[in-house]
Coordinates of C-alpha atoms and ligand atoms in Angstrom, one line a residue:
Chain A
M285 CA -21.8 21.0 -30.8
T286 CA -24.5 22.1 -28.4
I287 CA -25.3 25.7 -28.8
L288 CA -28.1 26.0 -26.3
A289 CA -28.5 23.8 -23.2
I290 CA -31.4 24.2 -20.8
D291 CA -31.2 22.2 -17.6
G292 CA -34.0 21.7 -15.1
L293 CA -35.6 25.1 -15.7
V294 CA -38.5 26.0 -13.4
K295 CA -40.7 29.1 -13.4
R296 CA -43.7 29.7 -11.1
F297 CA -46.2 32.5 -11.4
G298 CA -47.7 32.4 -8.0
G299 CA -49.3 28.9 -7.8
L300 CA -48.9 28.3 -11.6
L301 CA -46.0 26.2 -12.8
A302 CA -45.4 27.9 -16.2
T303 CA -42.1 26.1 -16.7
D304 CA -41.8 22.7 -15.0
Q305 CA -38.3 21.1 -15.0
V306 CA -37.7 21.8 -18.6
S307 CA -34.4 20.5 -20.1
L308 CA -33.6 20.6 -23.8
T309 CA -30.8 21.4 -26.1
V310 CA -30.4 23.0 -29.5
E311 CA -27.5 21.6 -31.5
D312 CA -25.6 23.2 -34.3
G313 CA -27.4 22.9 -37.6
E314 CA -30.7 22.1 -35.9
I315 CA -34.2 23.6 -36.1
H316 CA -35.6 22.4 -32.8
A317 CA -39.4 23.0 -32.8
L318 CA -41.3 23.6 -29.6
I319 CA -45.0 22.9 -29.9
G320 CA -47.8 22.9 -27.3
P321 CA -51.3 24.2 -26.7
N322 CA -52.1 27.8 -25.8
G323 CA -50.8 28.7 -22.3
A324 CA -48.4 25.8 -22.2
G325 CA -45.6 28.1 -21.3
K326 CA -43.8 28.5 -24.6
S327 CA -43.4 32.2 -24.6
T328 CA -42.5 32.1 -20.9
L329 CA -39.6 29.7 -21.8
I330 CA -38.4 32.0 -24.6
N331 CA -38.5 35.0 -22.3
Q332 CA -36.4 33.2 -19.7
L333 CA -33.9 32.2 -22.4
C334 CA -33.5 35.8 -23.6
G335 CA -33.4 37.1 -20.1
E336 CA -36.6 39.1 -19.7
I337 CA -37.9 36.7 -17.1
A338 CA -35.7 35.2 -14.3
P339 CA -36.2 31.5 -13.8
D340 CA -36.7 30.1 -10.2
E341 CA -34.5 27.1 -10.7
G342 CA -32.3 25.5 -13.3
R343 CA -29.5 26.7 -15.6
I344 CA -29.2 28.0 -19.2
R345 CA -26.0 27.7 -21.2
L346 CA -25.2 29.3 -24.5
A347 CA -22.3 27.7 -26.3
G348 CA -21.0 26.3 -23.0
Q349 CA -21.3 29.7 -21.1
D350 CA -23.7 30.0 -18.2
I351 CA -26.1 32.8 -19.0
T352 CA -28.8 32.1 -16.4
N353 CA -28.4 35.4 -14.6
M354 CA -27.1 37.5 -17.4
P355 CA -29.0 40.7 -18.4
V356 CA -30.7 40.7 -21.8
P357 CA -28.2 42.9 -23.7
D358 CA -25.2 40.8 -22.6
R359 CA -26.9 37.6 -23.9
V360 CA -27.6 39.4 -27.2
A361 CA -23.9 40.3 -27.4
L362 CA -23.0 36.6 -27.0
G363 CA -25.1 35.9 -30.1
L364 CA -28.6 35.2 -28.8
G365 CA -31.3 36.5 -31.3
R366 CA -35.0 36.4 -30.9
T367 CA -38.3 37.5 -32.5
F368 CA -41.4 38.5 -30.5
Q369 CA -44.7 36.7 -30.8
I370 CA -46.5 40.0 -30.5
T371 CA -44.3 42.2 -32.8
S372 CA -42.1 44.7 -30.9
L373 CA -40.7 47.2 -33.3
L374 CA -39.7 50.9 -33.5
G375 CA -43.1 52.1 -34.5
D376 CA -42.1 55.6 -35.8
A377 CA -39.2 54.3 -37.8
T378 CA -39.1 52.8 -41.3
C379 CA -38.2 49.2 -42.1
R380 CA -34.8 50.3 -43.2
Q381 CA -34.2 52.2 -40.0
N382 CA -35.4 49.3 -37.9
I383 CA -32.9 47.0 -39.6
A384 CA -30.1 49.6 -39.5
M385 CA -30.6 49.8 -35.7
A386 CA -29.8 46.1 -35.5
V387 CA -26.7 46.6 -37.6
Q388 CA -25.8 49.6 -35.4
A389 CA -26.1 47.5 -32.3
R390 CA -23.7 45.0 -33.8
Q391 CA -21.2 47.5 -35.1
G392 CA -21.0 49.6 -31.9
G393 CA -19.7 53.2 -31.7
N394 CA -23.1 54.2 -30.4
F395 CA -22.0 56.7 -27.8
R396 CA -20.8 59.0 -30.5
I397 CA -22.6 62.3 -30.3
W398 CA -20.7 64.1 -33.0
D399 CA -21.0 61.9 -36.0
R400 CA -23.9 61.7 -38.5
I401 CA -26.0 58.6 -38.4
A402 CA -27.1 59.3 -42.0
G403 CA -23.4 59.4 -43.0
R404 CA -22.6 55.9 -41.7
R405 CA -22.5 54.4 -45.2
D406 CA -21.5 50.9 -44.0
L407 CA -24.5 50.8 -41.8
W408 CA -27.1 51.6 -44.5
D409 CA -25.3 49.3 -47.0
Q410 CA -25.6 46.4 -44.6
A411 CA -29.3 47.2 -43.9
D412 CA -30.0 47.3 -47.6
A413 CA -28.2 44.0 -48.0
V414 CA -30.6 42.4 -45.5
L415 CA -33.6 44.0 -47.2
D416 CA -32.5 42.9 -50.7
G417 CA -34.4 40.0 -52.0
S418 CA -36.6 39.9 -48.9
A419 CA -40.4 40.3 -49.0
L420 CA -39.9 43.9 -47.7
A421 CA -37.5 45.0 -50.4
G422 CA -40.0 47.3 -51.9
R423 CA -41.2 48.6 -48.5
A424 CA -37.9 49.9 -47.2
D425 CA -39.0 53.4 -46.5
V426 CA -42.4 52.6 -45.1
V427 CA -43.0 53.5 -41.5
V428 CA -43.8 50.5 -39.2
H429 CA -47.2 52.0 -38.3
D430 CA -48.2 51.7 -41.9
L431 CA -47.1 48.0 -42.3
S432 CA -49.5 45.1 -42.4
H433 CA -49.4 42.5 -39.7
G434 CA -47.7 40.1 -42.0
E435 CA -45.1 42.6 -43.0
R436 CA -44.3 43.3 -39.3
K437 CA -43.7 39.6 -38.8
Q438 CA -41.3 39.6 -41.7
L439 CA -39.6 42.7 -40.3
E440 CA -39.1 40.9 -36.9
L441 CA -37.2 38.2 -38.6
L442 CA -35.1 40.6 -40.8
I443 CA -34.1 42.6 -37.7
A444 CA -33.1 39.4 -35.9
L445 CA -31.0 38.3 -38.9
A446 CA -29.4 41.7 -39.2
R447 CA -28.0 41.2 -35.8
Q448 CA -26.2 38.1 -37.1
P449 CA -27.1 35.8 -34.1
R450 CA -25.5 32.4 -33.4
L451 CA -28.9 31.1 -32.2
L452 CA -32.4 32.3 -33.0
L453 CA -35.4 32.0 -30.7
L454 CA -38.5 32.4 -32.9
D455 CA -41.8 32.8 -31.1
E456 CA -44.6 32.0 -33.5
P457 CA -43.2 33.6 -36.7
M458 CA -46.2 32.3 -38.7
A459 CA -48.9 33.5 -36.5
G460 CA -51.5 35.6 -38.4
L461 CA -49.8 35.2 -41.8
G462 CA -51.8 34.5 -44.9
H463 CA -51.1 31.4 -46.9
A464 CA -48.7 32.9 -49.4
E465 CA -46.9 34.8 -46.6
S466 CA -46.5 31.5 -44.7
Q467 CA -45.0 29.7 -47.6
D468 CA -42.6 32.6 -48.0
M469 CA -41.7 32.6 -44.3
I470 CA -41.1 28.8 -44.4
A471 CA -38.8 29.1 -47.4
R472 CA -36.9 31.9 -45.7
L473 CA -36.6 30.0 -42.4
R474 CA -35.3 26.9 -44.2
E475 CA -32.7 29.0 -45.8
V476 CA -31.7 30.7 -42.6
G477 CA -31.7 27.4 -40.7
R478 CA -28.8 26.2 -42.9
S479 CA -26.5 28.6 -41.1
V480 CA -28.2 29.5 -37.8
P481 CA -29.6 27.0 -35.4
M482 CA -33.1 27.8 -34.1
L483 CA -35.6 27.1 -31.4
L484 CA -38.8 27.5 -33.2
V485 CA -42.1 27.9 -31.3
E486 CA -45.0 27.4 -33.7
H487 CA -48.6 26.4 -33.8
D488 CA -48.7 25.9 -37.6
M489 CA -48.1 22.2 -37.9
A490 CA -47.5 22.3 -41.6
A491 CA -44.6 24.7 -41.0
V492 CA -43.3 22.6 -38.1
F493 CA -43.3 19.4 -40.0
A494 CA -41.7 21.1 -43.0
L495 CA -38.9 22.7 -41.0
A496 CA -38.1 20.9 -37.8
T497 CA -35.2 18.5 -37.4
R498 CA -36.5 17.7 -33.9
I499 CA -39.7 18.5 -32.1
S500 CA -40.4 18.8 -28.3
V501 CA -43.9 19.0 -27.0
L502 CA -44.7 21.3 -24.1
V503 CA -47.9 20.8 -22.1
Y504 CA -48.6 22.6 -18.8
G505 CA -45.0 23.7 -18.6
R506 CA -43.6 20.1 -19.0
I507 CA -41.9 18.5 -21.9
I508 CA -44.0 15.4 -22.5
A509 CA -42.2 14.2 -25.6
S510 CA -39.2 14.9 -27.7
G511 CA -38.1 13.3 -31.0
S512 CA -37.9 13.4 -34.7
V513 CA -40.9 14.5 -36.8
A514 CA -41.9 10.9 -37.5
E515 CA -41.6 9.9 -33.8
I516 CA -43.8 12.8 -32.6
R517 CA -46.4 12.1 -35.3
A518 CA -46.6 8.5 -34.1
N519 CA -46.6 9.3 -30.4
A520 CA -49.9 8.4 -28.8
E521 CA -49.5 10.6 -25.8
V522 CA -48.8 13.6 -28.0
R523 CA -51.9 12.9 -30.1
E524 CA -54.0 12.8 -27.0
A525 CA -52.6 15.7 -25.2
Y526 CA -52.1 18.1 -28.0
L527 CA -52.5 17.1 -31.6
G528 CA -56.1 15.9 -31.1
A529 CA -58.0 14.7 -34.1
E530 CA -56.2 12.3 -36.4
D531 CA -56.7 14.4 -39.5
E532 CA -54.8 17.3 -38.1
L533 CA -51.7 15.2 -38.3
C534 CA -51.8 14.8 -42.1
Chain B
M473 CA -32.5 69.9 -43.5
R474 CA -35.3 70.4 -45.9
P475 CA -35.2 73.6 -48.0
L476 CA -38.3 75.1 -46.4
V477 CA -36.9 74.5 -42.9
A478 CA -33.6 76.0 -43.9
T479 CA -35.3 79.1 -45.3
L480 CA -37.3 79.5 -42.1
V481 CA -34.3 79.1 -39.9
T482 CA -32.4 81.7 -41.9
A483 CA -35.4 84.1 -41.6
A484 CA -35.5 83.5 -37.9
L485 CA -31.8 84.2 -37.5
L486 CA -32.1 87.4 -39.5
F487 CA -35.0 88.4 -37.3
L488 CA -33.1 87.6 -34.1
F489 CA -30.2 89.7 -35.4
F490 CA -32.4 92.7 -35.8
V491 CA -34.2 92.4 -32.5
P492 CA -32.2 95.2 -30.8
M493 CA -33.0 97.6 -33.6
L494 CA -36.6 96.6 -33.6
T495 CA -37.1 97.0 -29.9
D496 CA -35.5 100.5 -30.3
L497 CA -37.7 101.3 -33.2
V498 CA -40.9 100.5 -31.3
G499 CA -39.5 102.3 -28.3
R500 CA -39.7 99.4 -25.8
P501 CA -36.2 98.5 -24.8
S502 CA -37.5 96.2 -22.1
L503 CA -38.5 93.8 -24.9
L504 CA -34.8 93.2 -25.4
A505 CA -34.5 91.8 -21.9
L506 CA -37.5 89.6 -22.7
A507 CA -35.7 88.3 -25.9
C508 CA -32.6 87.4 -23.8
R509 CA -34.7 85.5 -21.3
I510 CA -36.5 83.6 -24.1
L511 CA -33.2 82.6 -25.7
I512 CA -31.9 81.3 -22.4
Y513 CA -35.1 79.4 -21.5
A514 CA -35.2 78.0 -25.0
M515 CA -31.8 76.4 -24.3
A516 CA -33.0 75.1 -20.9
A517 CA -36.2 73.7 -22.4
A518 CA -34.4 72.1 -25.3
S519 CA -32.1 70.4 -22.8
L520 CA -35.1 69.0 -21.0
N521 CA -36.6 68.0 -24.3
F522 CA -33.5 66.0 -25.0
V523 CA -34.3 63.6 -22.2
L524 CA -38.1 64.1 -22.2
G525 CA -38.9 64.2 -25.9
Y526 CA -36.0 62.2 -27.5
G527 CA -35.3 59.9 -24.6
G528 CA -38.8 59.4 -23.0
M529 CA -37.6 60.3 -19.5
I530 CA -40.0 62.5 -17.7
S531 CA -37.6 64.5 -15.5
F532 CA -39.4 66.8 -13.1
G533 CA -36.3 68.3 -11.6
H534 CA -34.4 69.9 -14.4
A535 CA -34.4 73.4 -12.8
A536 CA -31.9 71.9 -10.4
F537 CA -29.3 71.8 -13.1
F538 CA -30.3 75.2 -14.3
G539 CA -29.7 76.5 -10.8
V540 CA -26.5 74.6 -10.3
G541 CA -25.2 76.2 -13.4
A542 CA -26.2 79.7 -12.2
Y543 CA -24.7 79.0 -8.7
T544 CA -21.4 77.9 -10.3
V545 CA -21.1 81.4 -11.9
G546 CA -22.3 83.1 -8.7
I547 CA -19.9 81.2 -6.4
L548 CA -16.9 81.7 -8.7
Y549 CA -17.8 85.4 -8.9
A550 CA -18.1 85.7 -5.1
H551 CA -14.6 84.1 -4.7
F552 CA -13.2 86.3 -7.4
A553 CA -14.6 89.4 -5.6
S554 CA -13.3 88.3 -2.2
G555 CA -10.1 86.8 -3.4
E556 CA -10.6 83.7 -1.1
L557 CA -10.0 80.3 -2.6
L558 CA -13.0 78.0 -3.0
F559 CA -12.5 74.8 -0.9
G560 CA -9.1 76.2 -0.2
F561 CA -7.6 75.6 -3.6
I562 CA -10.0 76.8 -6.4
P563 CA -9.5 80.5 -7.3
G564 CA -12.7 82.5 -8.3
S565 CA -13.2 83.8 -11.7
N566 CA -15.2 86.4 -13.7
Q567 CA -14.2 85.2 -17.1
M568 CA -17.0 83.7 -19.1
L569 CA -14.7 81.3 -20.9
I570 CA -13.9 79.8 -17.5
T571 CA -17.2 80.1 -15.7
L572 CA -19.4 78.7 -18.5
P573 CA -17.4 75.5 -19.0
A574 CA -17.1 75.2 -15.2
A575 CA -20.9 75.5 -14.9
V576 CA -21.4 72.8 -17.6
L577 CA -18.9 70.5 -15.8
V578 CA -20.5 70.9 -12.4
S579 CA -24.1 70.5 -13.6
G580 CA -22.9 67.4 -15.5
V581 CA -21.5 65.9 -12.3
F582 CA -24.8 66.6 -10.5
A583 CA -26.7 65.1 -13.4
A584 CA -24.5 62.0 -13.3
A585 CA -25.2 61.5 -9.6
I586 CA -28.9 62.2 -9.7
G587 CA -29.4 60.3 -13.0
A588 CA -27.5 57.3 -11.8
L589 CA -29.9 56.9 -8.9
S590 CA -33.2 58.0 -10.5
L591 CA -32.8 56.0 -13.7
R592 CA -32.9 52.8 -11.7
T593 CA -36.6 53.5 -11.4
G594 CA -39.1 54.3 -14.1
G595 CA -42.5 55.8 -14.7
V596 CA -44.1 57.8 -11.9
Q597 CA -41.3 56.9 -9.5
F598 CA -38.8 58.5 -11.8
I599 CA -40.8 61.7 -11.9
M600 CA -41.1 61.8 -8.2
I601 CA -37.4 61.0 -7.5
T602 CA -36.1 63.7 -9.9
L603 CA -38.5 66.1 -8.2
A604 CA -37.3 65.1 -4.8
F605 CA -33.6 65.5 -5.7
A606 CA -34.3 69.0 -7.1
Q607 CA -36.1 70.0 -4.0
M608 CA -33.3 68.7 -1.8
L609 CA -30.9 71.0 -3.8
F610 CA -33.3 73.9 -3.5
F611 CA -33.4 73.6 0.3
F612 CA -29.6 73.0 0.4
F613 CA -29.0 76.4 -1.3
V614 CA -31.7 78.1 0.9
A615 CA -29.8 76.9 3.9
L616 CA -26.4 77.8 2.4
K617 CA -25.9 81.1 4.4
A618 CA -22.3 81.5 3.1
Y619 CA -23.8 82.2 -0.3
G620 CA -26.7 84.4 0.7
G621 CA -29.2 81.7 1.7
E622 CA -32.6 82.4 0.2
D623 CA -31.5 85.7 -1.2
G624 CA -28.8 84.0 -3.3
I625 CA -25.6 85.6 -4.6
I626 CA -25.4 89.0 -6.2
I627 CA -23.1 89.2 -9.2
R628 CA -22.0 92.8 -9.3
R629 CA -20.8 92.6 -12.9
T630 CA -21.5 90.3 -15.7
N631 CA -18.6 88.0 -16.5
E632 CA -16.0 89.3 -18.9
L633 CA -15.7 87.9 -22.4
A634 CA -13.0 88.9 -24.9
G635 CA -12.9 92.5 -23.8
L636 CA -16.5 93.2 -24.8
N637 CA -18.5 95.8 -22.9
M638 CA -20.9 93.4 -21.1
R639 CA -22.7 96.3 -19.4
D640 CA -24.1 97.3 -22.7
R641 CA -27.4 95.6 -23.1
V642 CA -27.2 95.1 -26.8
T643 CA -23.8 93.5 -26.5
L644 CA -25.0 91.2 -23.9
Y645 CA -28.0 90.2 -26.1
Y646 CA -25.6 89.4 -29.0
V647 CA -23.4 87.3 -26.7
I648 CA -26.4 85.3 -25.5
L649 CA -27.6 85.0 -29.1
G650 CA -24.2 83.7 -30.2
F651 CA -24.1 81.1 -27.4
A652 CA -27.7 80.1 -28.3
V653 CA -26.8 79.6 -31.9
L654 CA -23.8 77.4 -30.9
F655 CA -25.9 75.5 -28.5
F656 CA -28.5 74.6 -31.0
L657 CA -25.9 73.7 -33.7
G658 CA -24.4 71.3 -31.1
L659 CA -27.8 70.0 -30.2
W660 CA -28.6 69.4 -33.9
R661 CA -25.5 67.3 -34.3
M662 CA -26.3 65.3 -31.2
V663 CA -29.9 64.6 -32.3
N664 CA -28.7 63.4 -35.6
S665 CA -25.7 61.4 -34.3
S666 CA -25.4 57.6 -33.7
F667 CA -26.2 58.2 -30.1
G668 CA -29.3 60.3 -31.0
A669 CA -30.6 57.5 -33.1
V670 CA -30.2 55.0 -30.2
L671 CA -31.9 57.5 -27.8
R672 CA -34.9 57.8 -30.0
G673 CA -35.0 54.1 -30.3
I674 CA -35.1 53.7 -26.6
Q675 CA -37.9 56.2 -26.3
Q676 CA -40.0 54.3 -28.9
N677 CA -39.4 50.8 -27.6
E678 CA -37.0 50.0 -24.8
R679 CA -37.7 46.3 -24.9
R680 CA -36.8 46.1 -28.6
M681 CA -33.6 48.0 -28.0
A682 CA -32.6 45.7 -25.2
A683 CA -33.3 42.7 -27.5
L684 CA -30.9 44.3 -30.0
G685 CA -28.2 44.4 -27.4
F686 CA -28.4 48.0 -26.2
A687 CA -28.2 48.4 -22.4
P688 CA -30.9 51.1 -22.0
Y689 CA -29.6 52.3 -18.6
R690 CA -26.2 53.4 -19.9
Y691 CA -27.7 55.3 -22.8
K692 CA -30.3 57.0 -20.7
L693 CA -27.7 58.1 -18.1
Y694 CA -25.5 59.5 -20.9
A695 CA -28.5 61.5 -22.2
F696 CA -29.4 62.6 -18.8
I697 CA -25.9 63.9 -18.1
L698 CA -25.8 65.7 -21.5
S699 CA -29.2 67.2 -20.8
G700 CA -28.1 68.4 -17.3
M701 CA -25.0 70.0 -18.8
G702 CA -27.2 71.9 -21.3
A703 CA -29.5 73.1 -18.6
G704 CA -26.5 74.2 -16.5
F705 CA -25.2 76.1 -19.5
A706 CA -28.5 78.0 -19.8
G707 CA -28.5 78.6 -16.0
A708 CA -24.9 80.0 -16.2
L709 CA -26.0 82.5 -18.9
M710 CA -29.1 83.4 -16.8
A711 CA -26.9 84.2 -13.8
N712 CA -24.8 86.4 -16.1
F713 CA -27.9 88.1 -17.5
L714 CA -29.8 88.7 -14.2
R715 CA -26.5 89.2 -12.3
Y716 CA -27.6 87.0 -9.5
A717 CA -28.1 83.3 -8.6
S718 CA -30.8 82.3 -6.2
P719 CA -32.5 79.2 -5.0
D720 CA -35.7 80.3 -6.8
M721 CA -34.0 79.3 -10.0
M722 CA -34.3 75.7 -9.0
H723 CA -37.6 75.7 -7.3
W724 CA -39.9 73.0 -8.5
T725 CA -42.2 75.5 -10.2
K726 CA -39.3 76.4 -12.5
S727 CA -39.0 72.7 -13.4
G728 CA -42.7 72.8 -14.1
E729 CA -42.3 75.9 -16.3
L730 CA -39.6 74.2 -18.3
M731 CA -41.8 71.2 -18.8
I732 CA -44.7 73.4 -19.9
M733 CA -42.5 75.1 -22.4
V734 CA -41.5 71.7 -23.9
I735 CA -45.1 70.5 -24.0
L736 CA -46.4 73.8 -25.4
G737 CA -43.7 73.9 -28.1
G738 CA -44.0 70.2 -29.1
V739 CA -42.4 67.3 -27.2
G740 CA -39.6 65.6 -29.1
S741 CA -39.4 68.2 -31.9
F742 CA -36.1 70.1 -32.5
F743 CA -37.6 73.6 -32.7
G744 CA -40.5 73.1 -30.3
P745 CA -38.7 74.2 -27.1
I746 CA -37.8 77.5 -28.8
F747 CA -41.4 78.1 -29.7
G748 CA -42.5 76.9 -26.3
A749 CA -40.1 79.2 -24.4
A750 CA -41.1 82.2 -26.5
A751 CA -44.8 81.6 -26.2
F752 CA -44.6 81.0 -22.4
M753 CA -42.4 84.1 -21.7
I754 CA -44.5 86.3 -24.0
L755 CA -47.8 85.1 -22.5
E756 CA -46.4 85.5 -19.0
T757 CA -45.1 89.1 -19.6
F758 CA -48.3 90.4 -21.2
L759 CA -50.8 88.6 -19.1
A760 CA -49.0 89.7 -15.9
G761 CA -49.2 93.3 -17.1
W762 CA -52.8 93.0 -17.8
T763 CA -54.3 91.2 -14.8
E764 CA -53.2 89.9 -11.4
H765 CA -54.7 86.6 -12.1
W766 CA -52.4 86.0 -15.0
Q767 CA -51.5 82.4 -14.0
L768 CA -55.2 81.4 -14.3
L769 CA -55.3 82.8 -17.8
L770 CA -52.0 81.3 -18.7
G771 CA -53.4 77.9 -17.6
A772 CA -56.4 78.4 -19.8
V773 CA -54.3 79.3 -22.8
L774 CA -52.0 76.3 -22.2
L775 CA -55.0 74.0 -22.0
V776 CA -56.4 75.3 -25.3
I777 CA -53.0 75.0 -27.1
V778 CA -52.3 71.6 -25.9
L779 CA -55.8 70.3 -26.6
A780 CA -56.3 72.1 -29.9
T781 CA -52.9 71.3 -31.4
K782 CA -51.3 67.9 -31.9
G783 CA -47.6 68.2 -31.2
G784 CA -47.7 71.7 -29.7
I785 CA -46.9 74.8 -31.6
N786 CA -44.3 73.0 -33.6
G787 CA -46.9 70.5 -34.8
L788 CA -49.3 73.3 -35.6
L789 CA -46.7 75.2 -37.7
A790 CA -45.6 72.0 -39.5
R791 CA -49.2 71.4 -40.6
I792 CA -49.8 75.0 -41.7
F793 CA -46.6 75.0 -43.8
R794 CA -47.3 71.6 -45.2
R795 CA -50.7 72.7 -46.4
G796 CA -49.2 75.9 -47.8
A797 CA -46.4 74.2 -49.6
Ligands
ATP463 N1 -46.1 37.5 -16.2 C1 -47.0 36.5 -15.9 N2 -47.6 36.5 -14.7 C2 -48.5 35.5 -14.4 N3 -48.8 34.5 -15.2 C3 -48.3 34.5 -16.5 C4 -47.3 35.5 -16.9 N4 -46.9 35.2 -18.1 C5 -47.6 34.1 -18.5 N5 -48.4 33.7 -17.5 C6 -49.2 32.4 -17.6 O1 -48.3 31.4 -17.8 C7 -48.8 30.4 -18.7 C8 -48.0 30.3 -19.9 O2 -48.1 31.4 -20.7 P1 -47.3 31.6 -22.1 O3 -47.5 32.9 -22.6 O4 -45.9 31.2 -21.9 O5 -48.0 30.5 -23.0 P2 -47.7 30.1 -24.5 O6 -47.4 28.7 -24.6 O7 -46.7 31.0 -25.1 O8 -49.1 30.4 -25.1 P3 -49.6 30.9 -26.6 O9 -49.5 29.7 -27.5 O10 -51.0 31.3 -26.4 O11 -48.6 32.0 -27.0 C9 -50.2 31.0 -19.0 O12 -51.2 30.3 -18.2 C10 -50.2 32.4 -18.7 O13 -51.4 32.9 -18.3
MG464 MG1 -46.8 32.4 -26.6

């Protein structure tokens, strides 16, 4: 089944065509990677999908439902999850509290002014379940301000998972991670990808080739190629426009 | 609550309980009136802090709700005294258990209307639009000749409560203290509730909260209404204490004073507004008795406190006690 369908999306910033007639789909069970050089319009596309930027033309459908003009929280309620390229977290809160907030968003009952947030056992249990076995298990009570860059990237993903999305939009989850952290993230994404379809924006080719079931290449806002890992590796136009030197492909 | 904080709160409550005896002891009964005003302003400042500190909404018109609360008490009293029905169907009242909830309700309605419109904007625009609404209300009550215009309404007698002798200054102090304790217990619950957690989340990172599925507008509006109700409650007590309600109570300088109290005490801290209100009122009282140019001095003191302490008086105290402990 098609979980995400983008049809003829266009976004202009003044004279700049940041998104140029983009159409693509994400199917169930798929990790669809979106690659492209800096400034190609990848984040702009993600931000249109999650509703932070309104497209000028085109339609976006989530599981068959038109969400083109829906506000951000409504899309999230329908199961759209995302991570931010530049991490966007609750800076004064701990890892555990950040994750609990996602669980809280899912559970509801958040206009209650007379309960005790500390007493919502189910909330904290679920937050702990997300933390368990993750790279941040030992850092649960550390405040975000004191986390390393890599840890914040990990937390972005855990928060998105705690919300239990039907579709994940990941904007460069590997960016700035060390080698070990990257390996860890790849393993984690592969595991998550078994149950949650993803649109994965990533510069790290090793990660893309390791994870993607399909790759689309975005250059100057346009999709210039789309296909399996092998097809994209073999595509001459892609090499020229984006992948550059031969040895980068190996 | 951490043990140290619990100990300090207990000590503070004991102190507040003995304030009437202490002011008698030092032979300055006027200090009791000052204590009443501090308690009332602490509630108003804490209400502002709920949106400003916990919710990140810089409202520059909170005196409006304070004034609306005071006028509710005043207008109900005027109709009680004259026997005429308000709007032709609402009887007046001089019963605190009616007038206080009425004040909370009416200021809540005003906060809902003003909040619903102003929260569509943000940043400097929000500051200006809340200020503009408050000034509109100020001029409305100045023009409202039926209720005294710029002189406001005289309330001949403080509202009645459970047969207590409200003309007795000490009794009135304990009534205000009792309401203040209830107010801060309620506020403590709200801050530590599910909603309180969401509100602090929105203050820290609205974009993140939206990405989690929270619609910030609805939560902010709810906080704004609750905050307006709190300020209205404080205003209703002030009308009972001063025995009048006047447009001055909602002048923009009053909104500014509330904001100064919050900043002085520590934005976004639970006890900060109490410290801020106390410091502001005490400084005002003593500087005014000392020199005509007290506002200049007050400004200087404020500047020093804000620049020299991180997180206002509350932040300063927290650091002192942490070092001591
Ligand atoms: N709000 C905006 N207003 C004007 N131009 C913008 C805006 N946001 C992005 N752009 C421009 O649109 C283009 C696409 O930007 P975008 O951030 O989507 O690229 P990207 O593919 O995510 O790049 P990177 O790999 O560096 O993250 C860039 O030229 C950028 O300068
Ligand atoms: Mg980007």
